[in-house]
GROMACS .gro file of C-alpha atoms in nm:
model
  304
    1MET     CA    1   2.994   2.284   1.187
    2MET     CA    2   2.698   2.244   0.958
    3LEU     CA    3   2.463   2.339   1.243
    4GLN     CA    4   2.661   2.659   1.311
    5ARG     CA    5   2.642   2.759   0.945
    6VAL     CA    6   2.266   2.707   0.944
    7ASN     CA    7   2.223   2.913   1.262
    8LEU     CA    8   2.433   3.199   1.119
    9GLY     CA    9   2.235   3.185   0.799
   10LEU     CA   10   1.905   3.203   0.988
   11ILE     CA   11   2.029   3.503   1.189
   12ALA     CA   12   2.138   3.677   0.868
   13GLY     CA   13   1.804   3.601   0.711
   14LEU     CA   14   1.617   3.744   1.009
   15GLY     CA   15   1.835   4.057   0.993
   16ALA     CA   16   1.760   4.091   0.621
   17VAL     CA   17   1.384   4.073   0.686
   18ILE     CA   18   1.403   4.332   0.965
   19ALA     CA   19   1.624   4.562   0.755
   20PHE     CA   20   1.395   4.534   0.454
   21VAL     CA   21   1.085   4.617   0.661
   22SER     CA   22   1.273   4.908   0.825
   23SER     CA   23   1.378   5.047   0.486
   24LEU     CA   24   1.015   5.043   0.374
   25ILE     CA   25   0.912   5.226   0.692
   26PHE     CA   26   1.182   5.493   0.643
   27LEU     CA   27   1.086   5.524   0.277
   28LEU     CA   28   0.724   5.579   0.380
   29ALA     CA   29   0.837   5.836   0.638
   30LEU     CA   30   1.046   6.010   0.373
   31SER     CA   31   0.748   6.040   0.141
   32ILE     CA   32   0.544   6.192   0.423
   33VAL     CA   33   0.810   6.432   0.546
   34GLN     CA   34   0.914   6.558   0.204
   35PRO     CA   35   0.684   6.483  -0.093
   36PHE     CA   36   0.865   6.340  -0.393
   37GLU     CA   37   0.917   6.546  -0.703
   38LEU     CA   38   1.118   6.374  -0.972
   39GLN     CA   39   1.319   6.680  -1.063
   40MET     CA   40   1.410   6.738  -0.697
   41ILE     CA   41   1.522   6.384  -0.602
   42PRO     CA   42   1.888   6.444  -0.692
   43LYS     CA   43   1.895   6.753  -0.477
   44ARG     CA   44   1.953   6.639  -0.121
   45MET     CA   45   1.879   6.984   0.015
   46TRP     CA   46   1.513   6.925  -0.058
   47MET     CA   47   1.502   6.601   0.139
   48HIS     CA   48   1.489   6.534   0.506
   49SER     CA   49   1.853   6.449   0.582
   50VAL     CA   50   1.793   6.223   0.884
   51THR     CA   51   1.522   6.018   0.713
   52ILE     CA   52   1.718   5.957   0.393
   53ASP     CA   53   2.027   5.857   0.590
   54TRP     CA   54   1.838   5.598   0.791
   55PHE     CA   55   1.671   5.470   0.474
   56LEU     CA   56   2.006   5.419   0.306
   57ILE     CA   57   2.151   5.249   0.616
   58ALA     CA   58   1.853   5.013   0.651
   59PHE     CA   59   1.854   4.921   0.282
   60GLY     CA   60   2.230   4.868   0.282
   61PHE     CA   61   2.204   4.645   0.590
   62PHE     CA   62   1.931   4.447   0.414
   63ALA     CA   63   2.156   4.390   0.114
   64PHE     CA   64   2.442   4.277   0.338
   65CYS     CA   65   2.226   4.036   0.541
   66ALA     CA   66   2.061   3.894   0.229
   67ALA     CA   67   2.402   3.818   0.080
   68ALA     CA   68   2.519   3.663   0.407
   69PHE     CA   69   2.204   3.449   0.430
   70TRP     CA   70   2.256   3.321   0.076
   71SER     CA   71   2.621   3.240   0.146
   72PHE     CA   72   2.561   3.055   0.472
   73MET     CA   73   2.271   2.848   0.338
   74GLN     CA   74   2.455   2.721   0.032
   75PRO     CA   75   2.584   2.365   0.078
   76THR     CA   76   2.958   2.315   0.057
   77SER     CA   77   3.166   2.009  -0.001
   78LYS     CA   78   3.275   2.012   0.362
   79SER     CA   79   2.918   2.007   0.486
   80VAL     CA   80   2.831   1.683   0.310
   81GLU     CA   81   2.850   1.401   0.556
   82PRO     CA   82   3.012   1.084   0.423
   83LYS     CA   83   2.791   0.782   0.378
   84PRO     CA   84   2.849   0.508   0.629
   85LYS     CA   85   3.043   0.213   0.495
   86LEU     CA   86   2.911  -0.139   0.518
   87VAL     CA   87   3.137  -0.364   0.720
   88GLN     CA   88   3.173  -0.727   0.625
   89ASN     CA   89   3.276  -0.972   0.894
   90SER     CA   90   3.537  -1.237   0.798
   91GLY     CA   91   3.413  -1.268   0.443
   92GLN     CA   92   3.064  -1.367   0.557
   93SER     CA   93   2.748  -1.214   0.419
   94LEU     CA   94   2.632  -0.887   0.571
   95GLN     CA   95   2.382  -0.919   0.851
   96VAL     CA   96   2.086  -0.684   0.877
   97ALA     CA   97   2.052  -0.517   1.216
   98HIS     CA   98   1.684  -0.606   1.243
   99ASP     CA   99   1.526  -0.924   1.374
  100MET     CA  100   1.345  -0.957   1.044
  101ARG     CA  101   1.440  -0.853   0.692
  102GLU     CA  102   1.243  -0.839   0.372
  103ASP     CA  103   1.302  -1.103   0.110
  104SER     CA  104   1.309  -1.031  -0.261
  105ALA     CA  105   1.049  -1.301  -0.342
  106ARG     CA  106   0.682  -1.214  -0.350
  107VAL     CA  107   0.358  -1.364  -0.218
  108TRP     CA  108   0.005  -1.239  -0.278
  109VAL     CA  109  -0.314  -1.258  -0.072
  110LEU     CA  110  -0.678  -1.219  -0.171
  111PRO     CA  111  -1.000  -1.243   0.030
  112CYS     CA  112  -1.167  -1.566  -0.072
  113LEU     CA  113  -1.468  -1.587   0.159
  114THR     CA  114  -1.518  -1.227   0.276
  115SER     CA  115  -1.484  -1.035  -0.050
  116PRO     CA  116  -1.725  -0.747  -0.124
  117LEU     CA  117  -1.738  -0.896  -0.474
  118ASP     CA  118  -1.921  -1.201  -0.340
  119ARG     CA  119  -2.177  -1.336  -0.581
  120ARG     CA  120  -2.505  -1.474  -0.460
  121LEU     CA  121  -2.436  -1.831  -0.560
  122GLU     CA  122  -2.699  -2.062  -0.418
  123ALA     CA  123  -2.757  -2.434  -0.446
  124GLU     CA  124  -3.072  -2.641  -0.425
  125ALA     CA  125  -2.975  -2.865  -0.135
  126ASP     CA  126  -3.086  -2.957   0.211
  127PRO     CA  127  -3.011  -2.649   0.428
  128ASP     CA  128  -2.866  -2.842   0.721
  129ALA     CA  129  -2.652  -3.069   0.506
  130PHE     CA  130  -2.540  -2.774   0.294
  131LEU     CA  131  -2.440  -2.573   0.602
  132ALA     CA  132  -2.238  -2.866   0.735
  133LEU     CA  133  -2.068  -2.895   0.395
  134ILE     CA  134  -1.972  -2.527   0.404
  135GLN     CA  135  -1.820  -2.566   0.752
  136ARG     CA  136  -1.613  -2.864   0.639
  137TYR     CA  137  -1.502  -2.671   0.332
  138LYS     CA  138  -1.385  -2.372   0.536
  139LYS     CA  139  -1.189  -2.602   0.768
  140GLY     CA  140  -0.999  -2.743   0.472
  141GLU     CA  141  -1.126  -3.098   0.508
  142GLU     CA  142  -1.100  -3.334   0.217
  143ILE     CA  143  -1.448  -3.366   0.070
  144ASP     CA  144  -1.556  -3.616  -0.189
  145ALA     CA  145  -1.670  -3.459  -0.516
  146LYS     CA  146  -2.011  -3.632  -0.494
  147ASP     CA  147  -2.086  -3.445  -0.170
  148PHE     CA  148  -2.095  -3.111  -0.354
  149PRO     CA  149  -2.410  -2.990  -0.533
  150ASN     CA  150  -2.397  -3.035  -0.911
  151SER     CA  151  -2.540  -2.696  -1.000
  152PHE     CA  152  -2.566  -2.346  -0.856
  153PHE     CA  153  -2.776  -2.039  -0.926
  154LEU     CA  154  -2.638  -1.688  -0.961
  155ARG     CA  155  -2.874  -1.422  -0.826
  156GLY     CA  156  -2.879  -1.063  -0.951
  157ALA     CA  157  -2.759  -0.904  -1.273
  158ARG     CA  158  -2.388  -0.889  -1.202
  159VAL     CA  159  -2.149  -1.002  -1.472
  160PRO     CA  160  -1.988  -1.338  -1.389
  161GLN     CA  161  -1.611  -1.344  -1.354
  162ASP     CA  162  -1.337  -1.606  -1.390
  163ILE     CA  163  -1.316  -1.631  -1.011
  164MET     CA  164  -1.640  -1.604  -0.815
  165MET     CA  165  -1.654  -1.626  -0.440
  166GLY     CA  166  -1.948  -1.729  -0.233
  167ASP     CA  167  -1.971  -2.019   0.007
  168PHE     CA  168  -1.713  -2.186  -0.219
  169ILE     CA  169  -1.449  -2.063  -0.461
  170PHE     CA  170  -1.559  -2.110  -0.822
  171VAL     CA  171  -1.304  -2.088  -1.103
  172SER     CA  172  -1.366  -2.093  -1.476
  173ASP     CA  173  -1.208  -2.342  -1.712
  174GLU     CA  174  -0.962  -2.071  -1.820
  175VAL     CA  175  -0.836  -2.034  -1.463
  176ALA     CA  176  -0.841  -2.410  -1.408
  177SER     CA  177  -0.613  -2.459  -1.707
  178VAL     CA  178  -0.364  -2.218  -1.546
  179LEU     CA  179  -0.379  -2.389  -1.206
  180TYR     CA  180  -0.301  -2.728  -1.355
  181ASP     CA  181   0.037  -2.592  -1.466
  182PHE     CA  182   0.138  -2.511  -1.107
  183ASP     CA  183   0.195  -2.697  -0.782
  184MET     CA  184  -0.156  -2.739  -0.642
  185GLY     CA  185  -0.050  -2.959  -0.351
  186GLN     CA  186  -0.362  -3.122  -0.206
  187GLU     CA  187  -0.593  -2.879  -0.382
  188THR     CA  188  -0.842  -3.031  -0.625
  189LEU     CA  189  -1.092  -2.896  -0.875
  190ILE     CA  190  -1.444  -3.037  -0.852
  191PRO     CA  191  -1.630  -2.996  -1.182
  192ILE     CA  192  -1.999  -2.902  -1.163
  193ASP     CA  193  -2.275  -2.924  -1.419
  194GLY     CA  194  -2.299  -2.549  -1.444
  195ILE     CA  195  -2.407  -2.218  -1.294
  196PHE     CA  196  -2.749  -2.091  -1.396
  197ARG     CA  197  -2.927  -1.759  -1.363
  198GLY     CA  198  -3.262  -1.591  -1.427
  199ARG     CA  199  -3.613  -1.725  -1.419
  200ASN     CA  200  -3.543  -1.939  -1.721
  201ARG     CA  201  -3.234  -2.076  -1.548
  202ALA     CA  202  -3.012  -2.009  -1.845
  203ARG     CA  203  -2.674  -2.173  -1.812
  204LEU     CA  204  -2.372  -1.941  -1.809
  205GLU     CA  205  -2.151  -1.971  -2.114
  206LYS     CA  206  -1.842  -2.048  -1.907
  207SER     CA  207  -1.797  -2.375  -1.725
  208TYR     CA  208  -1.686  -2.367  -1.361
  209SER     CA  209  -1.527  -2.591  -1.102
  210ILE     CA  210  -1.509  -2.565  -0.725
  211LEU     CA  211  -1.159  -2.512  -0.586
  212SER     CA  212  -1.099  -2.707  -0.266
  213MET     CA  213  -0.923  -2.536   0.025
  214THR     CA  214  -0.712  -2.818   0.167
  215ASN     CA  215  -0.359  -2.671   0.146
  216ARG     CA  216  -0.248  -2.518   0.475
  217LYS     CA  217   0.065  -2.313   0.558
  218ALA     CA  218   0.116  -2.136   0.892
  219VAL     CA  219   0.310  -1.839   0.755
  220PHE     CA  220   0.111  -1.529   0.855
  221LEU     CA  221   0.312  -1.289   1.079
  222PRO     CA  222   0.081  -1.051   1.267
  223ASP     CA  223   0.370  -0.889   1.459
  224ALA     CA  224   0.539  -0.788   1.131
  225SER     CA  225   0.217  -0.672   0.963
  226LEU     CA  226   0.073  -0.321   0.968
  227PRO     CA  227  -0.132  -0.310   1.293
  228ALA     CA  228  -0.411  -0.103   1.139
  229ALA     CA  229  -0.459  -0.357   0.857
  230ILE     CA  230  -0.529  -0.657   1.081
  231SER     CA  231  -0.762  -0.734   1.368
  232GLN     CA  232  -0.799  -1.035   1.593
  233VAL     CA  233  -1.146  -1.186   1.578
  234VAL     CA  234  -1.139  -1.313   1.937
  235LYS     CA  235  -0.862  -1.209   2.175
  236SER     CA  236  -0.819  -1.559   2.315
  237ILE     CA  237  -0.811  -1.729   1.971
  238PRO     CA  238  -0.530  -1.665   1.716
  239ILE     CA  239  -0.768  -1.601   1.427
  240TRP     CA  240  -0.720  -1.277   1.233
  241GLN     CA  241  -0.907  -1.061   0.986
  242ILE     CA  242  -0.716  -0.879   0.712
  243ASN     CA  243  -0.823  -0.553   0.552
  244THR     CA  244  -0.681  -0.576   0.200
  245TYR     CA  245  -0.894  -0.307   0.038
  246ASP     CA  246  -0.808   0.001   0.244
  247PHE     CA  247  -0.434  -0.054   0.277
  248PRO     CA  248  -0.144  -0.062   0.029
  249ASP     CA  249   0.077  -0.351  -0.074
  250LYS     CA  250   0.311  -0.505   0.185
  251SER     CA  251   0.080  -0.425   0.476
  252ILE     CA  252   0.054  -0.799   0.542
  253ALA     CA  253   0.367  -0.996   0.632
  254VAL     CA  254   0.437  -1.365   0.580
  255ALA     CA  255   0.734  -1.583   0.669
  256GLU     CA  256   0.994  -1.695   0.418
  257SER     CA  257   0.867  -2.052   0.450
  258SER     CA  258   0.567  -1.943   0.240
  259LEU     CA  259   0.796  -1.967  -0.065
  260CYS     CA  260   0.812  -2.345  -0.028
  261GLY     CA  261   0.541  -2.589  -0.120
  262PRO     CA  262   0.222  -2.538  -0.321
  263ASP     CA  263   0.150  -2.220  -0.518
  264LEU     CA  264  -0.183  -2.159  -0.341
  265TRP     CA  265  -0.285  -2.221   0.019
  266VAL     CA  266  -0.479  -2.100   0.322
  267ASP     CA  267  -0.325  -2.002   0.656
  268PRO     CA  268  -0.513  -2.135   0.964
  269ALA     CA  269  -0.460  -1.798   1.135
  270VAL     CA  270  -0.642  -1.617   0.851
  271PRO     CA  271  -0.879  -1.885   0.716
  272HIS     CA  272  -1.085  -1.648   0.504
  273TYR     CA  273  -0.799  -1.553   0.273
  274LEU     CA  274  -0.620  -1.730  -0.010
  275PHE     CA  275  -0.244  -1.690  -0.060
  276ILE     CA  276  -0.083  -1.744  -0.400
  277SER     CA  277   0.273  -1.740  -0.528
  278ASP     CA  278   0.409  -1.463  -0.746
  279ARG     CA  279   0.443  -1.684  -1.053
  280LEU     CA  280   0.081  -1.797  -1.021
  281LYS     CA  281  -0.026  -1.432  -0.980
  282GLU     CA  282   0.152  -1.340  -1.304
  283ALA     CA  283  -0.017  -1.626  -1.487
  284LEU     CA  284  -0.360  -1.525  -1.355
  285ASP     CA  285  -0.299  -1.163  -1.455
  286LYS     CA  286  -0.266  -1.280  -1.813
  287GLN     CA  287  -0.622  -1.408  -1.778
  288GLY     CA  288  -0.735  -1.060  -1.667
  289ILE     CA  289  -0.747  -1.130  -1.293
  290GLY     CA  290  -0.564  -0.887  -1.070
  291ARG     CA  291  -0.628  -0.600  -0.832
  292LYS     CA  292  -0.998  -0.587  -0.915
  293MET     CA  293  -1.030  -0.894  -0.693
  294GLY     CA  294  -0.858  -0.720  -0.402
  295ILE     CA  295  -0.529  -0.904  -0.446
  296ARG     CA  296  -0.250  -0.745  -0.242
  297LEU     CA  297   0.124  -0.800  -0.231
  298CYS     CA  298   0.255  -0.941   0.096
  299ARG     CA  299   0.590  -0.864   0.256
  300VAL     CA  300   0.807  -1.174   0.281
  301VAL     CA  301   1.035  -1.154   0.582
  302LYS     CA  302   1.306  -1.381   0.715
  303GLU     CA  303   1.350  -1.448   1.083
  304ASP     CA  304   1.712  -1.479   1.193
   0.00000   0.00000   0.00000
């Protein structure tokens, strides 16, 4: 019924357009056939009878079609379709018709080893031994604190931040104090002597620690994530890259099991990214750390 009303309205509208254009054409013809003189307009004898008749018919038809178009296109109470009712089965909770549904809890992800905000943090150490240490760190192995260099050097003139990312994740004492209030799982903070910069090797005012990357949760869901926001590094290996900077929140999906356990972790499928809980994100935001670090909201889904 609603479709028929719309079709009739469109036909009336088309007729109104044609009638209006026709009335303009007849009006133009009338002005050519018999020039207008204001004092002669009321006198029909001075006008071309056929032209004025067709002008009046066309204009009247336009008025009729315009009114019909307006009437047909106005919504009525009968044309409003009722909203479908939710059906509850035997007093049980409603089931969503999808294989996955979004959960109300929130999880956040940030690039921890591939961020464009990387600082040039270097250490005076044996290159081979240092490279092996970096590989162990990225794998999430437990590393003794004495195996890490005691000091690092920040190259360039960039302003240091509370979280700095290079070969390791460096957090300031302000961030460390927040982390200690949450479930860190197997994560540890390795204090260092300091970070220095410049030719004079001036020590930064803030003190930093290295955040280990030992917590692991296999929660990343590539099938439920936005395809354009992820890419597989090697087709035969389930290792993924995430583009958090060019895509909006909830482009990356994680399983509901991510809500259990520590408040920060790394997923083996996306080893270059750090996931944090919503409550930890809120606490870090109070320290001034947020979207400037590329943190994005994940979509928590539940598999039935």
